[in-house]
């Protein structure tokens, strides 16, 4: 993972995914890029940093009897807000 991506748990429903995209773009719009001080450093991804902050960087999931302990519609999602970078996901398992 990198600083402009997110991992989160939610419902796997296409309308909800579109709602998230619209909501995040309203909270931290990409344009105009000049509205963000961070972008004065030569970057144009300040909105991606803010979106990641909103959505979070990690999740904790219980495992019961060898299976992820989710409710019926829950899934883990990877959110990418600055798509120009290589992807890497780290999974840590802690416990007995």
PDB file of N, CA, C and O in Angstrom, residues 25-70:
ATOM      1  N   UNK A  25     -15.465  12.577  -3.899  1.00  0.00           N
ATOM      2  CA  UNK A  25     -15.126  13.654  -4.832  1.00  0.00           C
ATOM      3  C   UNK A  25     -15.738  14.980  -4.371  1.00  0.00           C
ATOM      4  O   UNK A  25     -15.150  16.034  -4.572  1.00  0.00           O
ATOM      5  N   UNK A  26     -16.903  14.933  -3.724  1.00  0.00           N
ATOM      6  CA  UNK A  26     -17.493  16.162  -3.169  1.00  0.00           C
ATOM      7  C   UNK A  26     -16.681  16.669  -1.981  1.00  0.00           C
ATOM      8  O   UNK A  26     -16.481  17.870  -1.833  1.00  0.00           O
ATOM      9  N   UNK A  27     -16.207  15.747  -1.137  1.00  0.00           N
ATOM     10  CA  UNK A  27     -15.426  16.143   0.036  1.00  0.00           C
ATOM     11  C   UNK A  27     -14.035  16.643  -0.332  1.00  0.00           C
ATOM     12  O   UNK A  27     -13.528  17.582   0.288  1.00  0.00           O
ATOM     13  N   UNK A  28     -13.412  15.995  -1.317  1.00  0.00           N
ATOM     14  CA  UNK A  28     -12.045  16.344  -1.710  1.00  0.00           C
ATOM     15  C   UNK A  28     -11.938  16.262  -3.236  1.00  0.00           C
ATOM     16  O   UNK A  28     -11.403  15.309  -3.779  1.00  0.00           O
ATOM     17  N   UNK A  29     -12.459  17.266  -3.928  1.00  0.00           N
ATOM     18  CA  UNK A  29     -12.442  17.226  -5.397  1.00  0.00           C
ATOM     19  C   UNK A  29     -11.019  17.327  -5.955  1.00  0.00           C
ATOM     20  O   UNK A  29     -10.178  18.037  -5.406  1.00  0.00           O
ATOM     21  N   UNK A  30     -10.783  16.618  -7.032  1.00  0.00           N
ATOM     22  CA  UNK A  30      -9.461  16.660  -7.667  1.00  0.00           C
ATOM     23  C   UNK A  30      -9.190  18.041  -8.273  1.00  0.00           C
ATOM     24  O   UNK A  30      -8.099  18.581  -8.123  1.00  0.00           O
ATOM     25  N   UNK A  31     -10.173  18.588  -8.952  1.00  0.00           N
ATOM     26  CA  UNK A  31     -10.034  19.894  -9.619  1.00  0.00           C
ATOM     27  C   UNK A  31     -10.702  20.985  -8.791  1.00  0.00           C
ATOM     28  O   UNK A  31     -11.733  20.726  -8.178  1.00  0.00           O
ATOM     29  N   UNK A  32     -10.190  22.172  -8.783  1.00  0.00           N
ATOM     30  CA  UNK A  32      -8.918  22.577  -9.380  1.00  0.00           C
ATOM     31  C   UNK A  32      -7.752  22.156  -8.494  1.00  0.00           C
ATOM     32  O   UNK A  32      -7.818  22.291  -7.264  1.00  0.00           O
ATOM     33  N   UNK A  33      -6.708  21.637  -9.113  1.00  0.00           N
ATOM     34  CA  UNK A  33      -5.563  21.145  -8.342  1.00  0.00           C
ATOM     35  C   UNK A  33      -4.877  22.265  -7.578  1.00  0.00           C
ATOM     36  O   UNK A  33      -4.224  22.025  -6.561  1.00  0.00           O
ATOM     37  N   UNK A  34      -5.025  23.510  -8.030  1.00  0.00           N
ATOM     38  CA  UNK A  34      -4.400  24.646  -7.368  1.00  0.00           C
ATOM     39  C   UNK A  34      -5.002  25.006  -6.022  1.00  0.00           C
ATOM     40  O   UNK A  34      -4.442  25.830  -5.295  1.00  0.00           O
ATOM     41  N   UNK A  35      -6.115  24.385  -5.647  1.00  0.00           N
ATOM     42  CA  UNK A  35      -6.743  24.695  -4.362  1.00  0.00           C
ATOM     43  C   UNK A  35      -5.985  24.089  -3.175  1.00  0.00           C
ATOM     44  O   UNK A  35      -6.239  24.447  -2.039  1.00  0.00           O
ATOM     45  N   UNK A  36      -5.060  23.182  -3.445  1.00  0.00           N
ATOM     46  CA  UNK A  36      -4.353  22.478  -2.372  1.00  0.00           C
ATOM     47  C   UNK A  36      -2.903  22.944  -2.269  1.00  0.00           C
ATOM     48  O   UNK A  36      -2.174  22.972  -3.258  1.00  0.00           O
ATOM     49  N   UNK A  37      -2.461  23.258  -1.071  1.00  0.00           N
ATOM     50  CA  UNK A  37      -1.080  23.658  -0.840  1.00  0.00           C
ATOM     51  C   UNK A  37      -0.111  22.529  -1.185  1.00  0.00           C
ATOM     52  O   UNK A  37       0.983  22.772  -1.699  1.00  0.00           O
ATOM     53  N   UNK A  38      -0.482  21.303  -0.921  1.00  0.00           N
ATOM     54  CA  UNK A  38       0.379  20.150  -1.214  1.00  0.00           C
ATOM     55  C   UNK A  38       0.779  20.117  -2.693  1.00  0.00           C
ATOM     56  O   UNK A  38       1.910  19.751  -3.029  1.00  0.00           O
ATOM     57  N   UNK A  39      -0.135  20.503  -3.554  1.00  0.00           N
ATOM     58  CA  UNK A  39       0.142  20.432  -4.987  1.00  0.00           C
ATOM     59  C   UNK A  39       1.161  21.462  -5.448  1.00  0.00           C
ATOM     60  O   UNK A  39       1.678  21.372  -6.560  1.00  0.00           O
ATOM     61  N   UNK A  40       1.497  22.419  -4.603  1.00  0.00           N
ATOM     62  CA  UNK A  40       2.530  23.402  -4.958  1.00  0.00           C
ATOM     63  C   UNK A  40       3.922  22.764  -4.981  1.00  0.00           C
ATOM     64  O   UNK A  40       4.864  23.346  -5.489  1.00  0.00           O
ATOM     65  N   UNK A  41       4.026  21.544  -4.439  1.00  0.00           N
ATOM     66  CA  UNK A  41       5.318  20.839  -4.428  1.00  0.00           C
ATOM     67  C   UNK A  41       5.598  20.145  -5.753  1.00  0.00           C
ATOM     68  O   UNK A  41       6.633  19.500  -5.904  1.00  0.00           O
ATOM     69  N   UNK A  42       4.699  20.293  -6.712  1.00  0.00           N
ATOM     70  CA  UNK A  42       4.868  19.636  -8.007  1.00  0.00           C
ATOM     71  C   UNK A  42       3.972  18.420  -8.170  1.00  0.00           C
ATOM     72  O   UNK A  42       3.887  17.850  -9.245  1.00  0.00           O
ATOM     73  N   UNK A  43       3.324  18.006  -7.110  1.00  0.00           N
ATOM     74  CA  UNK A  43       2.376  16.892  -7.165  1.00  0.00           C
ATOM     75  C   UNK A  43       1.013  17.423  -7.595  1.00  0.00           C
ATOM     76  O   UNK A  43       0.761  18.622  -7.573  1.00  0.00           O
ATOM     77  N   UNK A  44       0.111  16.505  -7.952  1.00  0.00           N
ATOM     78  CA  UNK A  44      -1.277  16.913  -8.221  1.00  0.00           C
ATOM     79  C   UNK A  44      -2.247  15.928  -7.570  1.00  0.00           C
ATOM     80  O   UNK A  44      -3.336  15.700  -8.045  1.00  0.00           O
ATOM     81  N   UNK A  45      -1.816  15.344  -6.438  1.00  0.00           N
ATOM     82  CA  UNK A  45      -2.613  14.295  -5.815  1.00  0.00           C
ATOM     83  C   UNK A  45      -3.048  14.588  -4.381  1.00  0.00           C
ATOM     84  O   UNK A  45      -3.326  13.670  -3.614  1.00  0.00           O
ATOM     85  N   UNK A  46      -3.135  15.846  -4.003  1.00  0.00           N
ATOM     86  CA  UNK A  46      -3.553  16.189  -2.641  1.00  0.00           C
ATOM     87  C   UNK A  46      -4.920  15.596  -2.322  1.00  0.00           C
ATOM     88  O   UNK A  46      -5.150  15.113  -1.215  1.00  0.00           O
ATOM     89  N   UNK A  47      -5.824  15.614  -3.298  1.00  0.00           N
ATOM     90  CA  UNK A  47      -7.155  15.042  -3.070  1.00  0.00           C
ATOM     91  C   UNK A  47      -7.068  13.564  -2.721  1.00  0.00           C
ATOM     92  O   UNK A  47      -7.818  13.068  -1.877  1.00  0.00           O
ATOM     93  N   UNK A  48      -6.132  12.836  -3.330  1.00  0.00           N
ATOM     94  CA  UNK A  48      -5.975  11.407  -3.052  1.00  0.00           C
ATOM     95  C   UNK A  48      -5.522  11.180  -1.612  1.00  0.00           C
ATOM     96  O   UNK A  48      -5.974  10.245  -0.948  1.00  0.00           O
ATOM     97  N   UNK A  49      -4.649  12.037  -1.099  1.00  0.00           N
ATOM     98  CA  UNK A  49      -4.219  11.933   0.302  1.00  0.00           C
ATOM     99  C   UNK A  49      -5.405  12.153   1.246  1.00  0.00           C
ATOM    100  O   UNK A  49      -5.560  11.450   2.244  1.00  0.00           O
ATOM    101  N   UNK A  50      -6.238  13.138   0.935  1.00  0.00           N
ATOM    102  CA  UNK A  50      -7.397  13.423   1.781  1.00  0.00           C
ATOM    103  C   UNK A  50      -8.417  12.290   1.729  1.00  0.00           C
ATOM    104  O   UNK A  50      -8.992  11.903   2.760  1.00  0.00           O
ATOM    105  N   UNK A  51      -8.648  11.739   0.545  1.00  0.00           N
ATOM    106  CA  UNK A  51      -9.598  10.625   0.404  1.00  0.00           C
ATOM    107  C   UNK A  51      -9.123   9.413   1.191  1.00  0.00           C
ATOM    108  O   UNK A  51      -9.914   8.727   1.832  1.00  0.00           O
ATOM    109  N   UNK A  52      -7.839   9.151   1.152  1.00  0.00           N
ATOM    110  CA  UNK A  52      -7.280   8.042   1.926  1.00  0.00           C
ATOM    111  C   UNK A  52      -7.475   8.268   3.423  1.00  0.00           C
ATOM    112  O   UNK A  52      -7.808   7.360   4.170  1.00  0.00           O
ATOM    113  N   UNK A  53      -7.303   9.516   3.871  1.00  0.00           N
ATOM    114  CA  UNK A  53      -7.478   9.824   5.285  1.00  0.00           C
ATOM    115  C   UNK A  53      -8.916   9.558   5.724  1.00  0.00           C
ATOM    116  O   UNK A  53      -9.163   9.053   6.809  1.00  0.00           O
ATOM    117  N   UNK A  54      -9.863   9.880   4.858  1.00  0.00           N
ATOM    118  CA  UNK A  54     -11.277   9.653   5.153  1.00  0.00           C
ATOM    119  C   UNK A  54     -11.599   8.164   5.227  1.00  0.00           C
ATOM    120  O   UNK A  54     -12.300   7.710   6.126  1.00  0.00           O
ATOM    121  N   UNK A  55     -11.076   7.381   4.287  1.00  0.00           N
ATOM    122  CA  UNK A  55     -11.432   5.969   4.175  1.00  0.00           C
ATOM    123  C   UNK A  55     -10.593   5.051   5.059  1.00  0.00           C
ATOM    124  O   UNK A  55     -10.987   3.923   5.321  1.00  0.00           O
ATOM    125  N   UNK A  56      -9.436   5.505   5.513  1.00  0.00           N
ATOM    126  CA  UNK A  56      -8.617   4.687   6.403  1.00  0.00           C
ATOM    127  C   UNK A  56      -7.555   3.890   5.671  1.00  0.00           C
ATOM    128  O   UNK A  56      -7.611   3.701   4.465  1.00  0.00           O
ATOM    129  N   UNK A  57      -6.598   3.380   6.438  1.00  0.00           N
ATOM    130  CA  UNK A  57      -5.459   2.701   5.832  1.00  0.00           C
ATOM    131  C   UNK A  57      -5.392   1.221   6.131  1.00  0.00           C
ATOM    132  O   UNK A  57      -4.569   0.505   5.581  1.00  0.00           O
ATOM    133  N   UNK A  58      -6.220   0.730   7.031  1.00  0.00           N
ATOM    134  CA  UNK A  58      -6.132  -0.683   7.390  1.00  0.00           C
ATOM    135  C   UNK A  58      -7.455  -1.155   7.977  1.00  0.00           C
ATOM    136  O   UNK A  58      -8.295  -0.357   8.385  1.00  0.00           O
ATOM    137  N   UNK A  59      -7.610  -2.471   7.999  1.00  0.00           N
ATOM    138  CA  UNK A  59      -8.765  -3.075   8.645  1.00  0.00           C
ATOM    139  C   UNK A  59      -8.289  -4.230   9.517  1.00  0.00           C
ATOM    140  O   UNK A  59      -7.234  -4.816   9.271  1.00  0.00           O
ATOM    141  N   UNK A  60      -9.070  -4.522  10.526  1.00  0.00           N
ATOM    142  CA  UNK A  60      -8.831  -5.675  11.383  1.00  0.00           C
ATOM    143  C   UNK A  60     -10.038  -6.582  11.223  1.00  0.00           C
ATOM    144  O   UNK A  60     -11.182  -6.133  11.337  1.00  0.00           O
ATOM    145  N   UNK A  61      -9.772  -7.849  10.949  1.00  0.00           N
ATOM    146  CA  UNK A  61     -10.850  -8.807  10.725  1.00  0.00           C
ATOM    147  C   UNK A  61     -10.636 -10.018  11.620  1.00  0.00           C
ATOM    148  O   UNK A  61      -9.535 -10.588  11.644  1.00  0.00           O
ATOM    149  N   UNK A  62     -11.663 -10.393  12.328  1.00  0.00           N
ATOM    150  CA  UNK A  62     -11.589 -11.608  13.138  1.00  0.00           C
ATOM    151  C   UNK A  62     -11.687 -12.831  12.228  1.00  0.00           C
ATOM    152  O   UNK A  62     -12.342 -12.806  11.186  1.00  0.00           O
ATOM    153  N   UNK A  63     -11.014 -13.899  12.653  1.00  0.00           N
ATOM    154  CA  UNK A  63     -11.094 -15.179  11.959  1.00  0.00           C
ATOM    155  C   UNK A  63     -11.673 -16.181  12.944  1.00  0.00           C
ATOM    156  O   UNK A  63     -11.167 -16.335  14.057  1.00  0.00           O
ATOM    157  N   UNK A  64     -12.756 -16.838  12.551  1.00  0.00           N
ATOM    158  CA  UNK A  64     -13.416 -17.822  13.397  1.00  0.00           C
ATOM    159  C   UNK A  64     -13.476 -19.144  12.649  1.00  0.00           C
ATOM    160  O   UNK A  64     -13.963 -19.194  11.517  1.00  0.00           O
ATOM    161  N   UNK A  65     -12.965 -20.183  13.267  1.00  0.00           N
ATOM    162  CA  UNK A  65     -12.931 -21.518  12.644  1.00  0.00           C
ATOM    163  C   UNK A  65     -12.295 -21.482  11.257  1.00  0.00           C
ATOM    164  O   UNK A  65     -12.769 -22.112  10.306  1.00  0.00           O
ATOM    165  N   UNK A  66     -11.223 -20.681  11.110  1.00  0.00           N
ATOM    166  CA  UNK A  66     -10.479 -20.624   9.869  1.00  0.00           C
ATOM    167  C   UNK A  66     -11.097 -19.794   8.762  1.00  0.00           C
ATOM    168  O   UNK A  66     -10.609 -19.780   7.643  1.00  0.00           O
ATOM    169  N   UNK A  67     -12.176 -19.059   9.055  1.00  0.00           N
ATOM    170  CA  UNK A  67     -12.832 -18.231   8.040  1.00  0.00           C
ATOM    171  C   UNK A  67     -12.931 -16.787   8.522  1.00  0.00           C
ATOM    172  O   UNK A  67     -13.070 -16.532   9.722  1.00  0.00           O
ATOM    173  N   UNK A  68     -12.890 -15.847   7.550  1.00  0.00           N
ATOM    174  CA  UNK A  68     -13.086 -14.447   7.903  1.00  0.00           C
ATOM    175  C   UNK A  68     -14.462 -14.282   8.529  1.00  0.00           C
ATOM    176  O   UNK A  68     -15.455 -14.792   8.007  1.00  0.00           O
ATOM    177  N   UNK A  69     -14.524 -13.590   9.637  1.00  0.00           N
ATOM    178  CA  UNK A  69     -15.769 -13.442  10.394  1.00  0.00           C
ATOM    179  C   UNK A  69     -16.505 -12.178   9.942  1.00  0.00           C
ATOM    180  O   UNK A  69     -16.482 -11.149  10.607  1.00  0.00           O
ATOM    181  N   UNK A  70     -17.160 -12.286   8.789  1.00  0.00           N
ATOM    182  CA  UNK A  70     -17.905 -11.182   8.201  1.00  0.00           C
ATOM    183  C   UNK A  70     -19.397 -11.401   8.347  1.00  0.00           C
ATOM    184  O   UNK A  70     -19.869 -12.531   8.439  1.00  0.00           O
TER     185      UNK A  70
END
